Coordinates of C-alpha atoms and ligand atoms in Angstrom, one line a residue:
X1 CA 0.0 0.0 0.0
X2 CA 1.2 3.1 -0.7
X3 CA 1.8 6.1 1.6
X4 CA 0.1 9.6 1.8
X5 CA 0.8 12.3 4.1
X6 CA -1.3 15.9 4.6
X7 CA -2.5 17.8 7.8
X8 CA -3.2 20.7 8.6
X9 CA -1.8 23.2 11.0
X10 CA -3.6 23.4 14.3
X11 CA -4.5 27.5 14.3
X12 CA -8.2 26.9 14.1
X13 CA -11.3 24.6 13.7
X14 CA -11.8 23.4 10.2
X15 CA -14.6 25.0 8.0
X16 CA -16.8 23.9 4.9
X17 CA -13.6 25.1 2.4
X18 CA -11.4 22.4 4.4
X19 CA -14.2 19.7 3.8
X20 CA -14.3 20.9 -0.2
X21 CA -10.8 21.5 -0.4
X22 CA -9.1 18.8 0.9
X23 CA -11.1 16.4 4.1
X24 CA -13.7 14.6 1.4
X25 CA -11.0 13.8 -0.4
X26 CA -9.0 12.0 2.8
X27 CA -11.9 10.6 3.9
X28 CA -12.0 8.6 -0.1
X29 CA -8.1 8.0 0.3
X30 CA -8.2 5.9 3.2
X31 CA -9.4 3.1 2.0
X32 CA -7.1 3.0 -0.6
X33 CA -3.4 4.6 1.3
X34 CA -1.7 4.2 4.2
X35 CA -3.2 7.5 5.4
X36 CA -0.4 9.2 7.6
X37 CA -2.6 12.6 9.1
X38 CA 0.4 15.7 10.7
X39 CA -1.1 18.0 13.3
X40 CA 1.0 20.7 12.5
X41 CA 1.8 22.7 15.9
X42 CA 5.4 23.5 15.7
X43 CA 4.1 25.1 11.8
X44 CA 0.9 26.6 13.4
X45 CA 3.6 28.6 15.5
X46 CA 5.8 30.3 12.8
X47 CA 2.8 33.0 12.6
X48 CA 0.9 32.4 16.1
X49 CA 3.6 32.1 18.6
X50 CA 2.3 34.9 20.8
X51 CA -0.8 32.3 21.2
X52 CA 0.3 28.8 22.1
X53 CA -2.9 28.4 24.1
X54 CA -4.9 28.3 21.1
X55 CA -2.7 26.0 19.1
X56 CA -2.7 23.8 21.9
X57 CA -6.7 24.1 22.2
X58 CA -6.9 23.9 18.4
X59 CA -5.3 20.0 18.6
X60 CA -8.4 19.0 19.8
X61 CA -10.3 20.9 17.4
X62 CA -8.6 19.7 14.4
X63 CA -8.7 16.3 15.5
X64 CA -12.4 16.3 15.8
X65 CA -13.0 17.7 13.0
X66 CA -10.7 15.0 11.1
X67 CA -13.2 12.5 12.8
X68 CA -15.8 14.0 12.1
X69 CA -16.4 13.8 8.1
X70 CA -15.8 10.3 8.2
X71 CA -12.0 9.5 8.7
X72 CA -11.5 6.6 10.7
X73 CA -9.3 6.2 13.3
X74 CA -8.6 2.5 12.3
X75 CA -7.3 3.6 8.8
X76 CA -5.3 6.2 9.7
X77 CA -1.9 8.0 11.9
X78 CA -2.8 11.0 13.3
X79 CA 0.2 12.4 14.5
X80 CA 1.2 15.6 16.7
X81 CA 4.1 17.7 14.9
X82 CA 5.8 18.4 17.8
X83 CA 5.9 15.0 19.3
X84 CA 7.9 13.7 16.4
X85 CA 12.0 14.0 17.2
X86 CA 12.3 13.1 13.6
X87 CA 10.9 15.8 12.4
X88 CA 12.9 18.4 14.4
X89 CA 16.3 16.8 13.6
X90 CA 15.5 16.2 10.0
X91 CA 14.4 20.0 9.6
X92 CA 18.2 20.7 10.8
X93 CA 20.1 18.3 8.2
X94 CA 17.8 19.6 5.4
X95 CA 18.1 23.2 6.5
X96 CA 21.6 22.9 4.6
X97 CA 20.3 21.5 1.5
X98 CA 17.8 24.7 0.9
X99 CA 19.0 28.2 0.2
X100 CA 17.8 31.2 1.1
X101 CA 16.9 33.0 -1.8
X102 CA 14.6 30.1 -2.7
X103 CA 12.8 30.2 0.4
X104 CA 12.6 33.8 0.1
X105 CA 11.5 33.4 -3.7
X106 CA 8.9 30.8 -2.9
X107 CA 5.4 31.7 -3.8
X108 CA 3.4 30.7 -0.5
X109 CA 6.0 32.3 1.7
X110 CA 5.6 35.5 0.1
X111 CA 1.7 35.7 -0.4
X112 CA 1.2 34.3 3.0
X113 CA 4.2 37.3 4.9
X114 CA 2.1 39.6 2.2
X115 CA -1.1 38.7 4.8
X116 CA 0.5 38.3 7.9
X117 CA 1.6 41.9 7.4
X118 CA 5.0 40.7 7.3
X119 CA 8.1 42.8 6.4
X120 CA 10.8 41.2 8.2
X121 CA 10.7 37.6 8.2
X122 CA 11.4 35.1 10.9
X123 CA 13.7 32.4 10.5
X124 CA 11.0 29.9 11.9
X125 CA 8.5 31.3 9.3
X126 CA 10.7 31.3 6.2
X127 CA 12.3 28.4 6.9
X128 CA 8.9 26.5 7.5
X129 CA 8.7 24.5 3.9
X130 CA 12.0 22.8 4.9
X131 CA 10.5 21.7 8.1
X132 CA 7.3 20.6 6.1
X133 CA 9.5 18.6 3.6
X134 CA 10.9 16.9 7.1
X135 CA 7.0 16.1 7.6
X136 CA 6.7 14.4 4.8
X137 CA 9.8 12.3 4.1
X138 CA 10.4 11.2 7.7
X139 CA 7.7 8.7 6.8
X140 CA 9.0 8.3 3.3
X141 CA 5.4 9.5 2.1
X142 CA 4.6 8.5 -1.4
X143 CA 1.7 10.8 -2.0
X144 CA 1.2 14.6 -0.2
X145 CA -2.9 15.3 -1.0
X146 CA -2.7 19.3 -1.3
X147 CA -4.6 22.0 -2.5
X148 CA -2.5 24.1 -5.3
X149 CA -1.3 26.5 -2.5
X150 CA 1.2 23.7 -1.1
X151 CA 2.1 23.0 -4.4
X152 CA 5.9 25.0 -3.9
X153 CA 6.5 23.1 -0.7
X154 CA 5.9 19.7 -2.3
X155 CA 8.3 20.9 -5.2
X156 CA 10.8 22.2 -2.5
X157 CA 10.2 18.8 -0.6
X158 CA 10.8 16.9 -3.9
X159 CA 14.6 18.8 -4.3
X160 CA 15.7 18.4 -0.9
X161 CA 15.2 14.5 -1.6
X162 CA 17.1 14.9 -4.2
X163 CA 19.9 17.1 -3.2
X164 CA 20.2 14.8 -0.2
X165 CA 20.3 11.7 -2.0
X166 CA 22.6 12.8 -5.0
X167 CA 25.2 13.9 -1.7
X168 CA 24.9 11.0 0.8
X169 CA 23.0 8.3 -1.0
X170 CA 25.9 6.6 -2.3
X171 CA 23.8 5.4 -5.5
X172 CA 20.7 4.7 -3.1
X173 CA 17.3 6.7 -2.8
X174 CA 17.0 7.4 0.9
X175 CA 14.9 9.5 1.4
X176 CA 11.9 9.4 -0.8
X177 CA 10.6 12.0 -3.4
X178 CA 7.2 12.7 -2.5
X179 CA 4.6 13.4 -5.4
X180 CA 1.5 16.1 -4.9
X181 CA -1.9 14.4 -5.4
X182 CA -3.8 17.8 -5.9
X183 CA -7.3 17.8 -5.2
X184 CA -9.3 18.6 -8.1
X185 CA -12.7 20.6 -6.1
X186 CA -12.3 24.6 -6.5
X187 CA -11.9 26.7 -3.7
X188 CA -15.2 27.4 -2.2
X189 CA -15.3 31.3 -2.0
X190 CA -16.4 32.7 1.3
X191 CA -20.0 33.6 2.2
X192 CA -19.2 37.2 1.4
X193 CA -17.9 36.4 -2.3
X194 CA -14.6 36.7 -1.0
X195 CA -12.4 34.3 -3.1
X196 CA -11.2 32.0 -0.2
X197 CA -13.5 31.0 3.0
X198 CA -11.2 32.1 5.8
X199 CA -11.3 32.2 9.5
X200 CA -9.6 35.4 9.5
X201 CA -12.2 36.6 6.8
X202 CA -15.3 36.1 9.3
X203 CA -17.0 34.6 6.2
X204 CA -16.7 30.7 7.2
X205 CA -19.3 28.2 8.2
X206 CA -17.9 25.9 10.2
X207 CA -17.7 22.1 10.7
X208 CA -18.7 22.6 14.2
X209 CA -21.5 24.8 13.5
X210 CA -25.2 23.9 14.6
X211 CA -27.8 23.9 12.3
X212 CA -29.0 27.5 13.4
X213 CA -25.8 29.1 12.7
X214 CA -25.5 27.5 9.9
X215 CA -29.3 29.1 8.7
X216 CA -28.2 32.3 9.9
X217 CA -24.8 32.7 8.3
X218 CA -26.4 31.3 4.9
X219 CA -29.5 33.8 5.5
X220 CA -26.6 36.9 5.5
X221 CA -24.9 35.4 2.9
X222 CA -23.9 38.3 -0.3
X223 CA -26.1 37.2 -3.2
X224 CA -26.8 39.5 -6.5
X225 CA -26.8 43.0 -5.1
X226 CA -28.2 44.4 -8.2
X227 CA -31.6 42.2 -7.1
X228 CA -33.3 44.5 -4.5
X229 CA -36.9 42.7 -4.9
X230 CA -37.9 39.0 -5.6
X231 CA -40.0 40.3 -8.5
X232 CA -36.1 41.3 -10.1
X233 CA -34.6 39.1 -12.3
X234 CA -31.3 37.7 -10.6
X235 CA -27.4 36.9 -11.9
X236 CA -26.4 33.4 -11.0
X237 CA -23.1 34.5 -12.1
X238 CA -22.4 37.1 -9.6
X239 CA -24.1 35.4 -6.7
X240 CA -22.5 33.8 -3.6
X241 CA -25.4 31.5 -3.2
X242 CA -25.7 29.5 -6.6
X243 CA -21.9 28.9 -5.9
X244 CA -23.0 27.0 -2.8
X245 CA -25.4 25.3 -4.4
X246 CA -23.4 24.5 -7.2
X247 CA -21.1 22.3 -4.5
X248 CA -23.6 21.2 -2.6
X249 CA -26.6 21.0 -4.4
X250 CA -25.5 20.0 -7.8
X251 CA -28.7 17.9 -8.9
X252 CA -31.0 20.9 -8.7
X253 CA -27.9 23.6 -9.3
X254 CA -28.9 24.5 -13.0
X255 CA -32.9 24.1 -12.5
X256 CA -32.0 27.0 -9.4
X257 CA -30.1 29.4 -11.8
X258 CA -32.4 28.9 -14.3
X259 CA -35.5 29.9 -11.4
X260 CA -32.9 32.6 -10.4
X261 CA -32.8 34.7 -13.9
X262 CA -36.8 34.5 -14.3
X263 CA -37.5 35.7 -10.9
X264 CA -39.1 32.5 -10.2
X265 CA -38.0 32.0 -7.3
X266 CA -36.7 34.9 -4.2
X267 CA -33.5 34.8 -2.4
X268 CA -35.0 33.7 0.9
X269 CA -36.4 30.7 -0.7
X270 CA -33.1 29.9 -2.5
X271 CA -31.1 30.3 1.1
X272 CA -33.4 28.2 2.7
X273 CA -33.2 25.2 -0.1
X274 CA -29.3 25.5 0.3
X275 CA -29.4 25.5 4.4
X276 CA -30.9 22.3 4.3
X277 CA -28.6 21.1 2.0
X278 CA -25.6 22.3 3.5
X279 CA -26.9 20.8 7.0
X280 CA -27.7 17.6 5.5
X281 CA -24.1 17.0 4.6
X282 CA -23.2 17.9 8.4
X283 CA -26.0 16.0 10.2
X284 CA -24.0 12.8 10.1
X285 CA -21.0 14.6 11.2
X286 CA -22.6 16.3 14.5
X287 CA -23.5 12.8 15.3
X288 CA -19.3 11.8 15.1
X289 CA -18.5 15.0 16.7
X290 CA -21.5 14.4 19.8
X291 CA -19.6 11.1 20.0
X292 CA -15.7 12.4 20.4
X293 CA -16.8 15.6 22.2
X294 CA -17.6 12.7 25.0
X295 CA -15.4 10.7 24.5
X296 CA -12.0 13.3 25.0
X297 CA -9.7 10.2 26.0
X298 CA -10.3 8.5 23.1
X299 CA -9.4 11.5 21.0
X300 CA -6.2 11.5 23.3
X301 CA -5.4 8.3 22.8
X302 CA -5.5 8.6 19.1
X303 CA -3.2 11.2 19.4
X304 CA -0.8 9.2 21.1
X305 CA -0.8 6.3 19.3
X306 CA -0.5 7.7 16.5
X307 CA 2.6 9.7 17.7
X308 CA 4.4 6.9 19.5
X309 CA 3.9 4.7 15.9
X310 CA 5.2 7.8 13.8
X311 CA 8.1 8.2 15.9
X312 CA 9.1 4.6 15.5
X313 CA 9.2 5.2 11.9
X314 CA 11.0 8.7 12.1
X315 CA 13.7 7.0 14.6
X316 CA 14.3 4.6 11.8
X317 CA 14.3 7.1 9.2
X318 CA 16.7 9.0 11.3
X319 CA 19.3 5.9 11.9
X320 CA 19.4 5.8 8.3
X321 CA 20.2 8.7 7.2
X322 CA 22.8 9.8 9.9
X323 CA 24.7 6.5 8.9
X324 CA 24.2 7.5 5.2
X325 CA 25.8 11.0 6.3
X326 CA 28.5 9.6 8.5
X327 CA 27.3 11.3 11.8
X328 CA 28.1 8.6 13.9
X329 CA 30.5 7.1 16.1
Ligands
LIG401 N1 1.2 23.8 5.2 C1 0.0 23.1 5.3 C2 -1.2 24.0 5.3 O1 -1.0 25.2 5.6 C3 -0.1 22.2 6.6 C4 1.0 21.1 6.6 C5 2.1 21.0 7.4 C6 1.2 20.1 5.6 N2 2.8 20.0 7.1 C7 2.3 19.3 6.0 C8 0.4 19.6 4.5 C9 2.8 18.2 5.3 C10 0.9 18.5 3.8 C11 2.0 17.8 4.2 O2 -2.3 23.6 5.1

């Protein structure tokens, strides 16, 4: 079987453009990988390290919501970041395989510094994809499922692989070149038509949300402002709501437009139709999340295991390669 390995970092609970983006497609890949999930604290803290609390609270959050949509703990590693010597020592010996003009230069960094306000970056923070390619090789992941934002780390991961085996491997592929398995959904926009559904945004519906939030924050959501009157004909095109039904009502998605440009049928009525859809799809996972929210230890014991099994295979990982670099005695 092969190997995948994603995550997320642990700033947040996980919202509907997670479950688009990138958790439907883990809860698919499962079945069919060796599903290796990274809780990414230590990353979570290049840009909130003034708030460990709420990384640390965030674990929990990010867990459950994993569990949530359907990903089961039987199938899968969850791992904490932090937990994982590996990780930490492998960032070190792959710090020297990465310049830093190509850190500087990568694409993420700088759009992500550009909204953190950044002008003066931290080591930590610029140095983060090399600690992300750690994540993924300590494992010797295969596959890294990613939305096309993580697409420069993957690539960066991908030359440290090969920079370190060209120098140490003697002939031999040690470490292994991961490949990106890019999800294939667009990004859902965010309830106000911004392009990305963001915590930061305040436009997000989340996983966790009841059904009555969920109403609510569908019921505010920007539709066609030029349609002031259900008797006005309306623009799909330029509305937040047909996007949403679009994703997650696609059977009655054109029949809605359609309903939408004839005045047929009002705004309310077309937020309503996509609220029950939307908490359709979450029903089940309120019933997961009931379960974990009562059942902490379990969600702590996943955790662990998870941790103490990835560390077995970092330790390896690490024996290797420090014999393959001649740092022993
Ligand atoms: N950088 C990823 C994000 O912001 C999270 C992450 C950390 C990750 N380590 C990873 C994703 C390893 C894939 C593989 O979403």
């Amino acid at each position: 079987m092969e190997r995948i390995l994603t995550g997320d970092r642990t700033t947040g609970k996980l919202h509907l453009g997670h479950y688009v983006g990138s958790l439907q497609n883990r809860v698919k890949l499962q079945q069919e990988y060796d599903t290796f999930i990274i809780l990414a604290d230590v990353q979570a803290l290049t840009t909130h390290f003034e708030h460990p609390e709420l990384i640390n609270q965030s674990i929990y959050d990010v867990v459950i919501d994993n569990l949530s949509v359907g990903l089961e703990p039987d199938n899968i590693t969850m791992f904490l970041q932090s937990e994982i010597s590996a990780i930490a020592e492998l960032t070190v010996f792959y710090s020297m395989l990465v310049s830093v003009n190509a850190l500087r230069h990568n694409p993420t960094i700088k759009t992500e510094a550009k909204q953190y306000g950044y002008d003066d970056l931290s080591y930590g923070f610029l140095g983060y994809p090399v600690s992300q390619a750690a994540d993924i090789t300590f494992c010797n992941a295969d596959l890294v499922p990613v939305g096309d934002d993580q697409l420069p780390h993957i690539e960066q991961a991908r030359k440290i692989a090969r920079r370190f085996n060209g120098l140490y491997g003697n002939g031999r592929k040690i470490i292994k070149e991961p490949k990106a398995l890019l999800s294939n959904n667009p990004r859902l926009i965010g309830l106000d038509g911004n392009s990305k559904m963001g915590k930061s945004l305040g436009n997000a519906i989340y996983l966790s949300d009841t059904a009555e939030e969920v109403n609510a924050k569908i019921k505010a959501a920007i539709t066609d402002t030029n349609r002031i009157k259900a008797t006005d004909k309306g623009n799909p095109e330029i509305c937040t709501v047909s996007k949403y039904h679009e994703v997650f009502n696609e059977s009655e998605y054109k029949n809605i437009c359609e309903m939408c440009r004839r005045a047929n049928i009002g705004c309310v009525a077309c937020k309503k139709l996509l609220a029950e859809k939307v908490n359709c799809l979450i029903a089940p996972f309120r019933e997961r999340r009931a379960y974990y929210e009562n059942h902490k230890a379990e969600v702590r014991e996943i955790i662990h295991a998870g941790s103490k099994k990835a560390n077995e295979i970092g330790n390896e990982t690490i024996e290797e390669i420090k014999k393959a670099m001649s740092i022993n005695i």
